[in-house]
Amino acid sequence: MTPAGPGTRAHYVVVGDGPLAFRLTRALASRFRGSVTVLVPDRTSRYARDMAGLDDVDVMEAERVDKEALETAGVERAAAAALVDQDDGGNVALALLLREMWPALRVVVRIFDESLGRHLEHDRCTVLSSSAFSAPEIVGAALRRQVRLPVRHRRLVTVSDEEPALPARMVLFASDGGDDVVALPTEHELATHTPKVLLADAGEDDVLPEVRAELEPDEDEADPHRRRRFGDFLRTLAVTSGWNLLLAAAVLAVVVLVGAVTIQLATGASFLGSLYEAVLPSLAGSDPDHDAHPVVKVTQVALTVVSVAVIPWVTGVVVAGVVRTQRLLDTGSPLRPLSGHVVVVGLGDLGTRIVRSLDRRGVPVVAVDIDESARGIAVARARDVPVVIGDARRATTLRGAYVGAAQAIVVVTSGGATTIGISFAAQSVPRAKDAPPSLRTVLRVFDRDLARRIRREIPDSVGLSSSFLAAPSFAAAMIGQEVKATIPYRDRVLVLAEIRVERGSVLDGAHSSDVGFDEPGAVRSRLLAFDSVQHSSGGGGRMFEPSQGRPLNPGDRAFVIATTAGLLRLRALAAAPATLAREPIGLND
């Protein structure tokens, strides 16, 4: 790579087309004050056109991204490259090419396959999953639960203003009641705005979903064959056979009982003996008894004739029920009516991770997809999660997933029209008597204006974008700073990051209070805690509260909540002078 000179912009290369590529490119060009070259397969696509309209962004069309295309994009002078196509194999191949040809280049790779990701990561290559950052937020929105923040030795959570149980430590977002949202508001701004999302301390006994932004183990595929219990089989057989089996069994029982009573009255025998005499001709066909009473003979003949019609009917019902039961068990459809569960529509990368996350938390979940070959089908069936195959825009499909009794529906399909259609179809399904009064609807929506309009039509709904939640983490990884979690609210997002103070940086020797600041615009940061460096001779290694201020030393790590511009500012303040000279970044945002 060619180091950038003083006063020049850092250069970045982005390979990919789609929502994440657009949001990442916009963040790098505007918030991170860089120049960006984007390689796309088609310059006329929607997101390629949007990226081409951004300042300091050059969009290049490349049918095949190879060494020549990367050189044309200026990868040899780039500070970092991001591979964000939805193609694990292609991203891995490009990452290996970049590692071989430009080993000093920082590479950020979007990937879903956990095993590939673990083998690819090293000190200059960061593997991230966009669904890993967005899934915890979507799960938290569906369950109306707090989200725990991964701060070492602390139990901090984000809560809404409607949660009175936990004491508020900090206001993260405030709103004026309309569309104006302020991130990390100051006391002056709080005078005209209402707190909406707060930071609080969780108790030791609180059960909270853990934020997981890293790649998860793929133990789901360890045992793809489910161990079914006999009771589940019988319950499913009863459901699939329904009234036919009951009617056939009732007719056969009535025939046998009428025959037994008739024989008892005619012969004076005991009821058990008469029942024996009735069962033989009706079920097995007994040999004729020429010495029997005439009434007995007539009854036996009638039982035999009737059984000729009834027995095949019963047999057919049982066989059909067994076949339908086996088919239901093989497809993983719900075996019995459900209530209080979460319905997840769409089993792509994000939907698969949401299903896995809900199931790990012990939340009943039903998965729905129109494609039986979707990648999440095998994961859901391996975890005994019921799967409904069908078009979720149809009420019959949603009724098969028992949406009417569900606590929430999460729609993470591709396509805005499909998402809207499913959300409206879910609202049209009548609510069950024992179900929650309203169906919580969580939608993956890229357009924030569309999300706001949907929220007006469906009051208990939340529109979230996976690219909106993941882009700050990808952008931060490209400048060499890991983001622990993202905290979204409407069209704003905050990042939780761990900043290391380097020797000779602006923060070296500064007071810890200097980590929190409010500058014009969106350059804001709040200190949550900081770890002091542990010395080899002993001492240090302590976690300090913000109120326990002291000078910062090289190696100290500060946990902060910041805007993306604030994170950029903090990284510049904490970086060593040599790093800033090599990768200059504008500090006035």
XYZ file of C-alpha atoms in Angstrom:
589
model
C 0.000 0.000 0.000
C 1.021 3.587 -0.561
C 0.725 5.637 2.618
C -1.488 8.663 2.279
C 0.210 11.968 2.748
C -0.831 14.659 5.205
C -4.146 16.264 4.357
C -5.249 13.506 1.955
C -8.309 11.351 2.346
C -7.985 7.688 3.235
C -9.045 5.476 0.323
C -11.338 2.455 0.680
C -12.475 -0.267 -1.711
C -15.909 -1.874 -1.375
C -16.882 -4.963 -3.370
C -20.595 -5.631 -3.494
C -23.997 -4.286 -4.352
C -26.995 -4.003 -2.047
C -28.249 -2.209 1.082
C -25.198 -2.995 3.195
C -22.790 -1.865 0.466
C -24.706 1.401 0.111
C -24.837 2.205 3.830
C -21.185 1.218 4.307
C -20.064 3.344 1.365
C -22.052 6.317 2.595
C -20.557 6.001 6.098
C -16.991 5.763 4.760
C -17.413 8.727 2.432
C -19.301 11.052 4.788
C -18.749 10.095 8.428
C -15.240 8.740 7.958
C -14.193 11.382 5.428
C -12.737 8.928 2.924
C -12.753 8.345 -0.809
C -14.415 5.094 -1.864
C -14.304 2.975 -5.016
C -17.142 0.459 -5.293
C -16.993 -2.573 -7.589
C -20.457 -3.716 -8.712
C -21.605 -6.178 -11.383
C -24.165 -3.710 -12.789
C -23.929 0.092 -12.619
C -27.635 0.436 -13.425
C -28.881 -1.373 -10.305
C -30.776 0.625 -7.675
C -28.067 0.710 -5.031
C -25.278 1.241 -7.563
C -27.066 4.375 -8.785
C -27.536 5.567 -5.206
C -23.838 5.029 -4.452
C -22.807 6.828 -7.636
C -24.682 9.897 -6.406
C -22.586 10.160 -3.229
C -19.685 12.593 -2.943
C -16.164 11.131 -3.163
C -17.546 7.770 -4.368
C -16.565 6.158 -7.666
C -18.666 3.226 -8.871
C -16.963 0.806 -11.272
C -18.678 -2.010 -13.129
C -16.827 -5.323 -13.096
C -18.420 -8.509 -14.374
C -15.737 -10.473 -12.555
C -13.735 -9.029 -9.666
C -10.131 -10.155 -10.125
C -6.637 -8.759 -9.620
C -6.935 -6.345 -12.542
C -10.290 -4.981 -11.338
C -8.934 -4.488 -7.817
C -5.849 -2.684 -9.108
C -8.048 -0.422 -11.208
C -10.059 0.363 -8.064
C -6.853 1.494 -6.345
C -6.497 -1.304 -3.832
C -2.703 -0.839 -3.665
C -3.200 2.602 -2.065
C -6.296 1.701 -0.036
C -6.402 1.720 3.758
C -8.931 -1.133 3.788
C -11.202 -3.214 1.574
C -14.670 -4.577 2.343
C -16.156 -7.665 0.670
C -19.904 -7.454 1.313
C -21.529 -9.497 -1.433
C -24.064 -12.137 -0.333
C -21.773 -14.854 -1.643
C -19.655 -16.609 0.969
C -17.603 -18.500 -1.593
C -16.862 -15.439 -3.699
C -15.978 -13.361 -0.643
C -13.595 -16.023 0.657
C -11.889 -16.329 -2.729
C -11.385 -12.555 -2.926
C -10.129 -12.413 0.677
C -7.498 -15.054 -0.106
C -6.468 -13.117 -3.223
C -6.106 -9.892 -1.234
C -4.123 -11.676 1.483
C -1.714 -13.071 -1.115
C -1.252 -9.951 -3.241
C -1.559 -7.193 -0.613
C -0.816 -8.760 2.792
C -0.678 -5.387 4.617
C -4.203 -4.444 3.514
C -6.925 -4.494 6.168
C -9.811 -6.642 4.880
C -13.363 -6.884 6.240
C -15.383 -9.839 4.968
C -19.120 -10.377 5.178
C -19.805 -14.053 5.676
C -22.522 -16.336 7.017
C -20.876 -19.756 7.051
C -19.298 -19.999 10.505
C -16.726 -22.669 9.640
C -15.398 -20.625 6.712
C -15.269 -17.507 8.854
C -13.238 -19.107 11.648
C -10.574 -20.309 9.194
C -10.360 -16.948 7.435
C -9.900 -14.573 10.379
C -6.436 -13.275 11.269
C -4.873 -10.029 12.462
C -5.487 -8.085 9.216
C -8.743 -9.792 8.232
C -11.996 -9.308 10.127
C -14.952 -11.600 9.429
C -18.370 -10.190 10.268
C -21.958 -11.244 9.724
C -24.565 -8.555 9.145
C -27.251 -10.861 10.513
C -25.208 -11.387 13.712
C -25.485 -7.661 14.499
C -29.143 -7.276 13.543
C -30.575 -10.547 14.911
C -30.245 -9.594 18.633
C -32.011 -6.278 18.025
C -34.806 -7.941 16.055
C -35.225 -10.642 18.705
C -35.299 -7.991 21.439
C -37.919 -5.998 19.528
C -40.099 -9.077 19.013
C -39.954 -10.102 22.678
C -40.122 -6.538 24.063
C -37.068 -7.340 26.189
C -34.002 -5.417 27.235
C -30.785 -5.988 25.335
C -27.653 -6.520 27.379
C -24.516 -4.664 26.332
C -21.213 -6.576 26.403
C -19.277 -4.404 28.859
C -16.848 -6.425 30.931
C -17.845 -6.882 34.618
C -20.962 -4.760 34.102
C -24.642 -5.572 33.530
C -25.813 -2.673 31.408
C -28.964 -2.867 29.317
C -30.931 -0.622 26.993
C -34.566 -0.091 27.925
C -37.415 1.992 26.604
C -38.929 4.879 28.486
C -41.883 2.597 29.303
C -39.721 0.329 31.493
C -39.982 1.611 35.094
C -38.277 -1.318 36.841
C -34.643 -0.400 36.161
C -33.024 2.901 37.176
C -31.913 4.996 34.227
C -28.206 5.777 34.039
C -28.101 7.662 30.760
C -30.445 8.875 28.013
C -29.440 7.378 24.684
C -32.171 8.755 22.412
C -34.742 11.519 22.833
C -37.558 12.632 20.569
C -39.566 15.813 20.152
C -42.698 13.768 19.512
C -42.321 14.009 15.756
C -39.591 12.848 13.407
C -36.721 14.661 15.133
C -34.565 12.222 17.117
C -31.450 13.251 19.059
C -28.756 10.709 19.910
C -26.971 11.128 23.272
C -28.843 14.345 24.079
C -27.381 17.029 26.289
C -29.210 18.485 29.285
C -30.144 21.497 27.181
C -31.692 19.277 24.496
C -33.564 17.213 27.078
C -35.449 20.366 28.038
C -37.294 20.203 24.689
C -37.162 16.441 24.008
C -38.597 13.348 25.684
C -36.325 10.405 26.579
C -37.153 7.319 24.516
C -34.276 4.860 24.957
C -32.332 4.716 28.212
C -29.253 2.980 29.553
C -29.828 1.180 32.849
C -28.171 -1.183 35.310
C -29.589 -4.706 35.305
C -29.876 -6.747 38.473
C -27.947 -9.962 38.939
C -31.136 -12.029 38.707
C -32.432 -10.448 35.506
C -32.614 -12.877 32.605
C -31.474 -10.979 29.550
C -30.655 -11.988 25.983
C -26.929 -11.720 25.364
C -25.754 -9.575 22.493
C -23.826 -11.816 20.132
C -22.052 -10.011 17.295
C -19.476 -12.697 16.562
C -19.921 -15.803 14.471
C -21.822 -18.552 16.262
C -20.907 -22.256 16.341
C -22.725 -24.417 13.861
C -23.756 -27.237 16.187
C -27.246 -27.157 14.671
C -26.152 -29.548 11.935
C -24.654 -32.073 14.380
C -27.793 -34.202 14.515
C -30.111 -33.590 11.563
C -32.416 -36.486 12.556
C -34.914 -35.702 15.238
C -35.846 -38.202 17.926
C -39.609 -38.263 17.909
C -41.636 -39.503 20.818
C -44.491 -41.953 20.360
C -46.863 -39.530 22.084
C -46.157 -36.870 19.439
C -46.945 -39.424 16.750
C -50.298 -40.326 18.340
C -51.266 -36.677 18.825
C -50.398 -35.886 15.242
C -52.302 -38.938 14.031
C -55.376 -37.731 15.884
C -55.015 -34.251 14.361
C -54.490 -35.470 10.788
C -57.201 -38.162 10.858
C -59.681 -35.886 12.588
C -63.382 -36.682 12.481
C -63.023 -39.471 9.899
C -61.195 -41.716 12.334
C -63.606 -40.896 15.141
C -66.650 -41.541 12.944
C -65.295 -44.847 11.610
C -64.425 -46.062 15.097
C -67.833 -44.965 16.415
C -69.719 -46.813 13.663
C -67.742 -50.001 14.265
C -68.297 -49.755 18.040
C -72.042 -49.235 17.608
C -72.314 -52.229 15.261
C -70.465 -54.502 17.693
C -72.439 -53.321 20.720
C -75.821 -53.661 18.993
C -74.846 -57.168 17.911
C -73.698 -58.098 21.422
C -76.941 -56.841 23.021
C -79.039 -58.699 20.437
C -77.194 -61.974 21.043
C -77.518 -61.540 24.821
C -81.286 -61.034 24.595
C -81.704 -63.974 22.236
C -79.576 -66.506 24.149
C -79.644 -65.243 27.728
C -75.848 -65.457 27.867
C -73.671 -63.004 29.766
C -72.786 -59.696 28.148
C -69.102 -60.603 27.875
C -69.963 -63.850 26.165
C -72.313 -62.067 23.824
C -69.659 -59.458 23.091
C -67.271 -62.284 22.231
C -69.823 -63.731 19.868
C -70.303 -60.301 18.233
C -66.651 -59.427 17.826
C -65.689 -62.625 16.019
C -67.929 -62.231 12.960
C -67.510 -58.461 12.791
C -63.725 -58.326 12.954
C -62.321 -61.749 12.106
C -65.195 -63.596 10.493
C -66.078 -66.678 12.574
C -67.084 -70.099 11.269
C -70.857 -70.620 11.019
C -72.553 -72.463 13.893
C -75.466 -74.499 12.530
C -76.736 -75.277 16.018
C -76.936 -71.647 17.071
C -80.183 -69.856 17.823
C -81.816 -68.406 14.689
C -81.560 -64.863 16.083
C -77.851 -65.430 16.684
C -77.419 -66.647 13.123
C -79.198 -63.591 11.721
C -77.144 -61.260 13.907
C -73.882 -62.921 12.895
C -74.791 -62.617 9.234
C -75.671 -58.931 9.670
C -72.419 -58.252 11.526
C -70.410 -59.976 8.826
C -72.103 -58.033 6.025
C -71.714 -54.688 7.783
C -68.087 -55.375 8.702
C -67.287 -55.909 5.029
C -67.966 -52.170 4.538
C -66.884 -50.833 7.908
C -63.514 -52.584 8.286
C -62.032 -51.315 4.969
C -63.312 -47.837 5.840
C -61.582 -47.931 9.206
C -58.430 -49.347 7.614
C -58.397 -46.636 4.957
C -58.815 -43.863 7.520
C -55.995 -45.239 9.673
C -53.626 -45.707 6.723
C -54.356 -42.216 5.359
C -53.832 -40.744 8.818
C -50.508 -42.542 9.242
C -49.317 -41.316 5.843
C -50.327 -37.710 6.589
C -48.771 -37.948 10.028
C -45.462 -39.161 8.639
C -45.504 -36.421 6.031
C -46.145 -33.792 8.693
C -43.355 -35.134 10.860
C -40.947 -35.212 7.917
C -41.737 -31.625 6.881
C -41.591 -30.377 10.455
C -45.040 -28.770 10.460
C -46.619 -27.880 13.815
C -47.811 -31.029 15.564
C -50.403 -29.296 17.732
C -51.917 -25.820 18.235
C -49.442 -23.279 19.629
C -49.893 -20.123 21.683
C -47.582 -17.313 22.797
C -44.928 -18.223 20.229
C -43.029 -16.158 17.649
C -43.546 -16.692 13.927
C -40.467 -16.023 11.762
C -41.156 -15.563 8.050
C -38.142 -15.964 5.787
C -35.365 -18.461 6.390
C -32.404 -16.792 4.732
C -29.247 -15.781 6.607
C -31.015 -13.398 8.979
C -34.121 -15.524 9.508
C -32.005 -18.583 10.286
C -30.060 -16.720 12.946
C -33.271 -15.319 14.473
C -34.832 -18.792 14.659
C -31.670 -20.160 16.254
C -31.505 -17.282 18.742
C -35.157 -17.636 19.798
C -34.863 -21.398 20.178
C -31.719 -21.065 22.300
C -33.587 -18.722 24.615
C -36.386 -21.257 25.034
C -38.959 -19.165 23.150
C -41.444 -21.274 21.114
C -41.006 -20.429 17.457
C -42.565 -21.435 14.124
C -40.684 -20.821 10.872
C -42.380 -20.034 7.553
C -40.876 -19.964 4.076
C -42.222 -20.336 0.579
C -39.145 -22.229 -0.594
C -38.672 -25.744 0.798
C -34.972 -25.569 -0.141
C -34.249 -22.376 1.856
C -30.994 -22.624 3.792
C -32.691 -22.279 7.174
C -35.091 -25.200 6.708
C -32.473 -27.796 7.699
C -31.407 -25.731 10.734
C -35.012 -25.355 11.915
C -35.809 -29.050 11.537
C -32.573 -30.052 13.248
C -33.669 -27.975 16.252
C -37.238 -29.387 16.225
C -38.622 -25.998 15.220
C -41.939 -26.403 13.339
C -41.764 -25.302 9.702
C -44.665 -24.241 7.488
C -44.008 -24.229 3.745
C -46.188 -21.751 1.873
C -46.796 -18.165 0.817
C -47.056 -16.116 4.007
C -49.105 -13.486 2.187
C -51.999 -15.943 2.310
C -54.005 -16.147 5.506
C -54.228 -19.945 5.229
C -50.435 -20.243 5.504
C -50.351 -17.935 8.511
C -53.180 -19.831 10.180
C -51.111 -22.977 9.722
C -48.414 -21.246 11.789
C -51.049 -20.239 14.398
C -50.383 -16.528 13.941
C -53.693 -15.799 15.627
C -52.278 -17.056 18.930
C -48.685 -15.809 18.507
C -47.114 -13.020 20.544
C -45.112 -11.690 17.586
C -44.384 -12.163 13.907
C -40.955 -11.346 12.465
C -40.883 -10.784 8.695
C -37.390 -10.866 7.203
C -38.191 -11.724 3.606
C -36.634 -9.905 0.680
C -38.702 -7.339 -1.179
C -40.682 -4.459 0.282
C -43.977 -5.435 -1.349
C -43.735 -8.982 0.014
C -42.952 -7.721 3.508
C -45.884 -5.317 3.501
C -48.244 -7.974 2.154
C -47.264 -10.421 4.889
C -47.640 -7.831 7.644
C -51.149 -6.895 6.511
C -52.123 -10.548 6.050
C -50.994 -11.266 9.621
C -53.198 -8.462 10.934
C -56.217 -9.948 9.134
C -55.961 -13.258 11.038
C -58.415 -13.149 14.004
C -56.810 -13.260 17.449
C -57.389 -16.348 19.575
C -59.159 -15.941 22.918
C -56.110 -16.837 25.017
C -53.611 -14.914 22.824
C -51.959 -11.571 23.668
C -54.281 -8.686 22.751
C -52.086 -7.447 19.905
C -49.655 -9.081 17.525
C -46.173 -7.563 17.728
C -44.971 -7.096 14.132
C -41.251 -6.719 13.397
C -40.316 -6.048 9.781
C -37.047 -5.826 7.911
C -37.471 -2.589 5.951
C -34.669 -0.642 4.249
C -36.616 2.576 3.612
C -37.150 4.426 6.901
C -40.031 6.456 5.413
C -41.783 3.225 4.508
C -41.186 1.901 8.030
C -42.809 5.041 9.454
C -45.851 4.654 7.208
C -46.244 1.018 8.140
C -46.027 1.977 11.807
C -48.968 4.325 11.297
C -51.051 1.545 9.732
C -49.945 -1.133 12.217
C -49.464 0.559 15.624
C -47.687 -2.346 17.338
C -45.006 -2.667 14.667
C -41.276 -2.023 14.379
C -39.341 -1.548 11.149
C -35.637 -2.414 11.310
C -32.976 -2.666 8.626
C -30.209 -5.248 8.974
C -27.867 -3.137 6.854
C -28.636 -0.079 9.014
C -27.680 -2.032 12.147
C -24.590 -3.671 10.663
C -23.041 -0.848 8.602
C -21.469 1.016 11.589
C -19.731 -2.183 12.683
C -18.373 -2.888 9.198
C -17.202 0.722 8.813
C -15.522 0.689 12.229
C -13.773 -2.580 11.404
C -12.379 -0.996 8.245
C -10.662 1.726 10.266
C -9.351 -0.830 12.737
C -11.772 -0.443 15.636
C -14.006 -3.258 16.810
C -17.627 -2.419 17.616
C -19.169 -4.525 20.372
C -22.820 -3.799 19.643
C -25.184 -1.389 17.909
C -28.124 0.390 19.538
C -30.769 1.564 17.047
C -33.761 3.820 17.417
C -35.734 4.733 14.320
C -33.289 6.419 11.901
C -30.427 6.752 14.408
C -27.868 4.250 15.586
C -25.285 4.299 18.370
C -22.286 1.997 18.683
C -20.740 0.446 21.752
C -16.981 0.276 21.273
C -13.832 -0.522 23.213
C -11.106 2.079 22.605
C -7.451 1.367 23.445
C -5.332 4.362 24.432
C -2.055 4.300 22.501
C 1.228 5.776 23.723
C 1.749 9.324 22.524
C -1.913 9.827 21.592
C -3.984 12.846 22.592
C -5.679 10.750 25.290
C -2.340 9.581 26.721
C -2.219 11.356 30.079
C -5.591 13.053 29.543
C -8.331 12.806 32.141
C -10.922 10.079 31.660
C -13.645 12.734 31.469
C -12.142 13.809 28.129
C -13.498 10.591 26.578
C -17.057 11.910 26.832
C -17.830 14.948 24.709
C -20.485 16.817 22.748
C -19.313 18.612 19.656
C -21.319 20.361 16.955
C -23.290 17.996 14.792
C -23.381 14.293 15.610
C -19.886 13.994 17.156
C -20.863 12.666 20.577
C -19.562 10.123 23.058
C -20.272 8.938 26.605
C -17.879 6.978 28.816
C -19.366 3.826 30.396
C -16.282 2.441 32.123
C -12.578 1.924 31.530
C -10.108 -0.832 32.269
C -6.681 0.198 33.523
C -3.705 -1.565 31.991
C -2.352 -4.456 34.070
C 1.361 -4.095 34.809
C 3.744 -7.052 34.785
C 5.060 -5.990 38.190
C 1.540 -6.043 39.617
C -1.253 -3.540 39.990
C -3.742 -2.213 37.487
C -6.268 -4.335 35.673
C -9.202 -2.619 37.384
C -12.554 -1.504 35.986
C -13.344 2.114 36.868
C -16.710 3.851 36.899
C -16.955 7.157 35.009
C -17.281 8.945 38.360
C -13.914 7.508 39.451
C -11.995 9.695 37.074
C -8.217 9.595 36.736
C -5.587 10.175 34.028
C -5.485 7.637 31.220
C -2.360 5.608 30.565
C -1.164 3.813 27.433
C -2.913 0.449 27.210
C -6.045 1.536 29.091
C -9.294 0.533 27.414
C -12.364 2.754 27.464
C -15.877 1.411 26.918
C -17.961 4.108 25.261
C -21.311 4.663 23.618
C -20.914 7.018 20.685
C -22.308 8.104 17.380
C -20.392 6.856 14.355
C -18.799 10.278 13.993
C -18.026 10.295 17.711
C -16.341 6.906 17.391
C -14.183 8.291 14.596
C -13.226 11.248 16.761
C -12.367 8.998 19.711
C -10.255 6.695 17.591
C -8.284 9.666 16.324
C -7.751 10.913 19.881
C -6.633 7.483 21.101
C -4.406 6.591 18.128
C -0.647 6.936 18.131
C 0.752 9.870 16.088
C 2.334 7.501 13.571
C -1.034 5.898 12.884
C -2.690 9.241 12.290
C 0.078 10.248 9.856
C -0.373 6.976 7.965
C -4.170 7.011 7.909
C -5.301 10.651 8.253
C -8.916 11.156 9.150
C -10.748 14.448 9.388
C -11.839 15.187 12.927
C -14.429 17.836 12.186
C -17.638 16.044 11.258
